[in-house]
XYZ file of N, CA and C in Angstrom:
495
model
N 72.034 75.238 155.950
C 72.281 74.660 157.257
C 71.135 73.677 157.432
N 70.918 72.638 157.773
C 70.046 71.936 157.981
C 70.444 71.070 159.300
N 69.688 69.902 159.931
C 70.045 69.328 161.296
C 69.396 69.946 162.220
N 68.517 70.482 162.426
C 68.135 71.521 163.491
C 66.963 70.703 164.332
N 67.712 70.476 165.466
C 66.730 69.904 166.535
C 66.307 70.989 167.436
N 64.996 71.055 167.523
C 64.488 72.142 168.036
C 64.090 72.060 169.529
N 64.033 70.615 169.700
C 64.062 70.226 171.248
C 65.183 69.412 171.610
N 65.663 69.734 173.122
C 67.018 68.925 173.302
C 67.951 69.122 172.177
N 69.466 68.015 173.031
C 68.917 66.911 174.015
C 69.173 67.263 175.066
N 69.420 68.401 175.559
C 69.544 68.929 176.803
C 68.375 69.086 177.248
N 67.727 68.744 178.300
C 66.390 68.954 178.962
C 66.138 70.467 179.546
N 65.073 71.197 179.507
C 65.417 72.291 180.485
C 65.074 72.011 181.967
N 65.755 73.295 182.606
C 65.577 73.016 184.335
C 65.232 74.061 184.856
N 64.842 73.969 185.808
C 64.626 75.207 186.776
C 63.243 75.840 185.894
N 63.623 77.265 185.680
C 62.706 78.216 184.863
C 62.932 78.034 183.547
N 63.959 76.868 182.908
C 63.995 77.349 181.389
C 62.901 76.847 180.553
N 62.689 77.949 179.639
C 61.381 77.194 178.932
C 61.264 76.234 177.568
N 62.716 76.174 176.877
C 63.050 75.335 175.910
C 64.419 75.310 175.573
N 64.917 74.296 175.022
C 66.089 73.975 174.426
C 66.313 73.667 173.228
N 67.173 73.770 172.265
C 67.350 73.226 171.129
C 68.857 72.953 170.790
N 68.937 72.142 169.772
C 70.279 71.902 169.378
C 70.911 72.459 167.748
N 71.747 72.970 167.522
C 71.947 73.233 166.232
C 73.514 73.232 165.848
N 73.870 72.591 164.944
C 75.462 72.825 164.156
C 75.401 74.116 163.531
N 76.143 74.902 163.530
C 76.396 75.860 162.650
C 77.820 76.301 162.639
N 78.684 75.182 162.123
C 80.240 75.263 161.920
C 80.709 74.688 163.106
N 80.178 75.172 164.513
C 80.529 74.284 165.771
C 79.137 74.115 166.268
N 78.782 73.117 167.235
C 77.674 72.769 167.847
C 76.955 73.620 168.636
N 76.175 74.027 169.165
C 75.303 75.113 170.246
C 74.205 74.384 170.525
N 73.770 74.412 171.654
C 72.412 74.358 172.728
C 71.980 76.019 173.097
N 70.987 76.089 172.343
C 70.603 77.623 172.816
C 69.061 77.255 173.771
N 69.061 77.859 174.877
C 68.006 77.610 176.011
C 67.343 78.976 176.180
N 66.205 79.086 176.085
C 64.935 80.259 176.391
C 64.958 80.426 177.424
N 65.119 81.277 178.401
C 64.864 81.719 179.777
C 64.255 83.036 179.718
N 63.471 83.090 180.984
C 62.980 84.738 181.184
C 64.022 85.453 181.595
N 64.978 85.455 181.861
C 65.740 86.557 182.412
C 67.576 86.049 182.514
N 68.167 86.382 181.385
C 69.420 86.122 181.105
C 70.232 86.788 182.190
N 69.957 87.660 183.021
C 70.782 88.153 184.024
C 70.683 87.199 185.224
N 69.666 86.305 185.485
C 69.568 85.423 186.354
C 70.211 83.903 186.116
N 70.791 83.669 184.984
C 71.216 82.486 184.713
C 72.561 82.564 185.012
N 73.068 81.553 185.657
C 74.563 81.104 185.981
C 75.068 80.418 184.551
N 75.736 81.508 184.023
C 76.119 81.000 182.454
C 77.080 79.886 182.539
N 78.513 80.180 183.557
C 79.146 79.089 183.752
C 78.885 77.720 184.343
N 77.950 77.924 185.726
C 77.257 76.676 186.261
C 76.452 75.973 185.469
N 75.676 76.427 184.582
C 74.778 75.869 183.826
C 75.496 75.613 182.320
N 76.423 76.370 182.069
C 76.936 76.295 180.411
C 78.281 75.016 180.770
N 78.936 74.834 181.656
C 79.866 73.886 181.474
C 79.395 72.327 181.915
N 78.473 72.416 182.446
C 77.955 70.737 182.565
C 77.586 70.611 180.730
N 76.919 71.439 180.543
C 76.015 71.285 178.909
C 77.227 70.982 177.741
N 78.340 71.853 177.848
C 79.622 71.817 176.993
C 80.277 70.296 176.872
N 80.118 69.826 178.403
C 80.585 68.590 178.649
C 79.815 67.349 178.578
N 78.454 67.770 177.853
C 77.475 66.492 178.350
C 77.900 65.804 177.289
N 78.039 64.117 178.125
C 78.321 63.134 176.881
C 77.300 62.719 175.868
N 76.043 63.246 175.914
C 75.265 63.269 174.708
C 75.686 64.095 173.404
N 76.711 64.862 173.807
C 77.289 65.770 172.780
C 78.911 65.644 172.628
N 78.966 64.437 171.450
C 80.241 64.120 171.434
C 81.430 65.101 171.020
N 81.302 66.195 170.836
C 81.926 67.075 170.479
C 81.778 68.401 171.436
N 81.018 68.037 172.423
C 80.622 69.696 173.094
C 79.881 70.302 172.603
N 79.435 71.630 173.225
C 78.806 72.300 172.114
C 78.913 73.609 173.329
N 78.636 74.995 172.248
C 78.410 75.968 173.237
C 77.232 76.311 173.849
N 77.120 76.634 174.720
C 75.638 76.913 175.439
C 75.267 78.281 175.075
N 74.218 78.684 174.900
C 74.013 80.043 174.909
C 72.176 80.070 175.518
N 72.221 81.127 176.448
C 71.219 81.349 176.768
C 70.361 83.124 176.598
N 68.984 82.604 176.107
C 68.406 83.944 175.740
C 67.113 84.372 176.028
N 66.904 85.536 176.201
C 65.567 86.260 176.785
C 64.997 87.032 175.740
N 63.557 87.382 175.908
C 63.201 88.610 175.333
C 63.537 89.997 175.828
N 63.735 90.958 175.371
C 64.170 92.171 176.099
C 62.932 93.069 176.270
N 61.964 92.726 175.312
C 60.353 93.591 175.822
C 60.554 94.531 174.391
N 61.268 94.728 174.017
C 61.197 95.984 172.648
C 61.554 95.389 171.537
N 61.217 94.053 171.227
C 61.524 93.537 170.135
C 62.811 92.398 169.697
N 63.746 93.143 170.691
C 64.787 92.515 170.849
C 64.930 91.127 171.658
N 66.336 90.770 171.297
C 66.682 89.633 172.368
C 68.002 89.694 173.193
N 68.196 89.302 174.465
C 69.168 89.387 175.071
C 69.941 88.053 174.752
N 71.197 87.823 174.890
C 71.912 86.447 174.824
C 73.318 86.366 175.600
N 73.418 85.371 176.118
C 74.759 85.242 176.762
C 75.126 83.938 176.310
N 76.429 83.785 176.173
C 77.189 82.242 175.800
C 78.233 81.850 176.429
N 78.143 80.587 176.891
C 79.346 79.797 177.340
C 79.864 79.086 176.424
N 81.262 79.433 175.794
C 81.885 78.956 174.962
C 83.061 77.976 174.931
N 82.800 76.781 174.256
C 83.543 75.754 174.460
C 85.141 76.532 173.665
N 86.438 75.704 174.673
C 87.642 76.208 174.102
C 88.024 77.429 175.031
N 87.028 78.529 174.890
C 87.205 79.568 175.896
C 87.079 79.319 177.635
N 86.277 78.058 177.363
C 85.698 77.447 178.826
C 85.338 78.636 179.730
N 84.548 79.603 179.340
C 83.989 80.420 179.973
C 82.966 81.339 179.267
N 82.161 82.440 179.886
C 81.407 83.422 179.091
C 82.094 84.175 178.346
N 82.060 84.622 177.261
C 82.310 85.379 176.171
C 81.589 86.807 175.962
N 82.031 87.487 175.659
C 81.590 88.920 175.382
C 80.398 88.724 174.126
N 80.618 87.968 173.208
C 79.533 87.788 172.078
C 79.937 86.267 170.996
N 79.189 85.866 170.392
C 79.501 85.095 169.548
C 78.537 84.411 168.581
N 79.341 84.804 167.568
C 78.290 85.115 166.317
C 77.921 83.824 165.715
N 78.667 82.486 165.949
C 77.854 81.489 165.608
C 76.599 80.985 166.613
N 76.793 81.585 167.631
C 75.593 81.452 168.781
C 74.567 82.108 168.780
N 74.811 83.399 168.048
C 73.716 84.331 167.832
C 72.777 83.659 166.541
N 73.760 83.420 165.573
C 73.176 82.511 164.377
C 72.532 81.396 164.765
N 72.810 80.413 165.513
C 71.854 78.785 166.003
C 70.883 79.540 166.775
N 70.967 80.591 167.721
C 69.606 81.220 168.524
C 68.737 81.706 167.907
N 69.206 82.771 166.509
C 68.209 83.006 165.947
C 67.613 81.988 165.073
N 68.012 80.964 164.480
C 67.243 80.160 163.998
C 66.457 79.263 164.548
N 66.778 79.103 166.071
C 66.030 78.180 166.936
C 64.470 79.291 167.196
N 64.845 80.246 167.604
C 63.939 81.380 167.762
C 62.734 81.068 166.567
N 63.254 81.143 165.634
C 62.329 81.334 164.708
C 61.488 79.879 164.583
N 62.333 78.909 164.733
C 61.740 77.695 164.456
C 60.536 77.655 165.655
N 61.066 77.998 166.625
C 59.950 77.708 168.035
C 58.827 79.071 167.734
N 58.649 79.553 166.980
C 57.924 80.939 166.599
C 57.758 81.996 167.482
N 58.800 81.990 168.243
C 59.198 83.119 168.811
C 59.785 84.369 167.993
N 60.432 84.348 167.152
C 60.977 85.414 166.289
C 60.735 85.531 164.909
N 60.589 86.612 164.489
C 60.308 86.384 162.614
C 61.083 87.946 162.158
N 61.266 87.494 160.930
C 62.173 88.607 160.117
C 63.660 88.871 160.746
N 64.078 89.857 160.582
C 65.615 89.846 161.158
C 65.335 89.749 162.788
N 66.325 88.998 163.353
C 66.491 88.613 164.834
C 67.519 89.301 165.307
N 67.311 90.321 166.198
C 68.478 91.311 166.822
C 68.619 90.612 168.011
N 69.927 90.371 168.192
C 70.401 89.904 169.671
C 71.273 90.610 170.220
N 71.007 91.382 171.628
C 72.214 92.259 172.479
C 72.997 91.104 173.014
N 74.343 91.290 172.962
C 75.244 90.258 173.553
C 75.658 90.770 174.861
N 76.677 90.026 175.499
C 77.092 90.116 176.799
C 77.849 91.378 176.863
N 78.354 92.190 175.658
C 79.290 93.059 175.417
C 78.432 94.564 175.502
N 76.811 94.319 175.218
C 76.119 95.353 175.029
C 75.806 95.954 173.764
N 76.496 95.037 172.671
C 76.296 95.560 171.238
C 75.290 94.478 170.853
N 74.636 95.057 169.556
C 73.779 94.048 168.905
C 74.367 93.127 167.499
N 74.161 92.094 167.353
C 74.087 91.433 166.355
C 72.940 91.267 165.433
N 72.747 91.243 164.124
C 71.172 91.176 163.554
C 71.818 89.722 162.493
N 70.646 89.098 162.958
C 70.696 87.992 161.790
C 69.485 87.634 161.049
N 69.944 87.858 159.710
C 68.752 87.953 158.623
C 68.617 86.289 158.143
N 67.638 85.603 158.224
C 67.291 84.444 158.079
C 66.882 83.953 156.424
N 67.054 83.364 155.640
C 66.302 83.075 154.242
C 66.277 81.279 154.383
N 65.224 80.741 153.937
C 64.889 79.025 153.722
C 64.933 78.671 152.794
N 65.697 78.149 151.916
C 65.391 77.374 150.813
C 64.155 76.465 150.736
N 63.803 75.836 149.342
C 62.706 74.972 149.091
C 62.815 73.585 149.873
N 64.540 73.221 150.310
C 64.648 72.052 150.976
C 64.847 72.190 152.549
N 64.323 73.595 152.893
C 64.290 73.538 154.218
C 65.906 74.052 154.737
N 66.752 74.316 154.233
C 67.996 74.545 154.633
C 67.936 76.134 154.853
N 68.368 76.561 156.127
C 68.663 77.972 156.626
C 69.856 78.246 155.589
N 69.704 79.837 155.376
C 70.760 80.428 154.920
C 70.985 81.796 155.580
N 71.783 81.811 156.700
C 71.822 83.030 157.802
C 72.849 84.237 156.805
N 72.646 85.496 157.634
C 73.320 86.480 157.239
C 73.485 87.230 158.686
N 74.674 87.641 158.863
C 75.011 88.092 160.521
C 75.975 89.539 160.041
N 75.369 90.587 161.173
C 75.916 91.892 160.900
C 76.032 92.344 162.067
N 77.084 93.030 162.592
C 77.269 93.653 163.901
C 78.574 94.629 163.881
N 78.756 95.054 164.878
C 80.108 95.669 165.244
C 81.288 94.960 165.346
N 82.279 95.179 164.784
C 83.632 94.407 164.917
C 84.974 95.206 165.119
N 85.553 94.669 165.992
C 86.966 95.601 166.077
C 88.157 94.911 165.998
N 89.303 95.591 165.421
C 90.376 94.658 165.152
C 90.828 94.502 166.287
N 91.440 93.427 167.140
C 91.976 93.320 168.489
C 93.512 92.650 167.823
N 93.786 92.362 166.920
C 95.277 92.103 166.545
C 95.494 91.969 165.371
N 96.987 92.473 164.905
C 97.171 92.391 163.502
C 98.826 91.642 163.475
N 99.045 90.583 162.533
C 100.477 90.149 162.238
C 100.539 89.985 160.844
N 101.796 89.723 160.744
C 102.014 89.410 159.059
C 102.876 87.881 159.288
N 102.665 87.154 158.188
C 103.295 85.797 157.868
C 104.473 86.132 157.251
N 105.824 85.646 157.414
C 106.704 85.792 156.584
C 107.467 84.664 156.346
N 107.790 84.524 155.232
C 108.854 83.019 154.991
C 109.966 82.657 155.717
N 109.923 81.669 155.922
C 111.120 80.951 156.915
C 112.283 80.600 156.162
N 113.315 80.984 156.391
C 114.368 80.456 155.429
C 114.555 78.840 155.758
N 114.834 78.252 154.332
C 114.912 76.635 154.761
C 113.704 75.970 154.017
N 112.748 76.853 154.353
C 111.140 75.958 154.294
C 110.668 74.967 155.079
N 109.606 74.147 154.401
C 109.354 72.923 155.111
C 110.211 71.606 154.588
N 110.359 70.585 155.560
C 110.806 69.644 155.289
C 111.488 68.998 156.435
N 111.936 67.643 156.028
C 112.420 66.927 157.121
C 113.227 67.639 158.330
N 112.977 67.812 159.658
C 113.831 68.371 160.616
C 113.407 69.972 160.597
N 112.430 70.495 159.884
C 112.062 71.944 159.653
C 110.464 71.849 160.244
N 110.276 72.459 161.203
C 108.903 72.397 162.057
C 107.830 73.314 161.529
N 108.330 74.540 160.990
C 107.243 75.718 160.295
C 107.572 76.254 158.947
N 106.480 76.373 158.134
C 107.058 77.136 157.041
C 106.854 78.487 157.172
N 106.267 79.022 158.304
C 106.137 80.719 158.336
C 105.970 80.608 159.740
N 106.591 82.153 159.784
C 106.652 82.614 161.326
C 105.598 84.066 161.277
N 105.666 84.476 162.653
C 105.057 85.566 162.583
C 105.894 87.108 162.682
N 105.850 87.801 162.221
C 107.000 88.837 161.962
C 106.290 89.756 162.757
N 107.027 90.578 163.534
C 106.497 91.458 164.824
C 106.133 92.831 163.820
């Protein structure tokens, strides 16, 4: 993973300490703040998500040290268009930026809005590319099965599969 922009394109405002941009499958802007509880995630995140300098939009992550070596993170996620309980790609992007900024080293542990932790281990190769590994709690929230649709795909047939109950 390359293409880290450790500063901008979004400028810090108010008490924000630093911002950075990183593409981790989807674009992310991460913002280092003193206190994530004081951040208006929707009020600040929505304009970042729609900023014209970001042609595909971006998720907005707000991160602060929690005092015991861990970090707290909150994310405004594009597509959801609201704050989410956790964002794995946001945790990875933020861990890389925290490391680039010299704020973190070793595995980076981020406590999400849900209260659960995500751990990001980072390895950097000789070309400077990051190779992250993400771990944390996961729950199955949906199960489904795909079944063949009689007649298959072709002119006048819209789908090749349907979800079975």
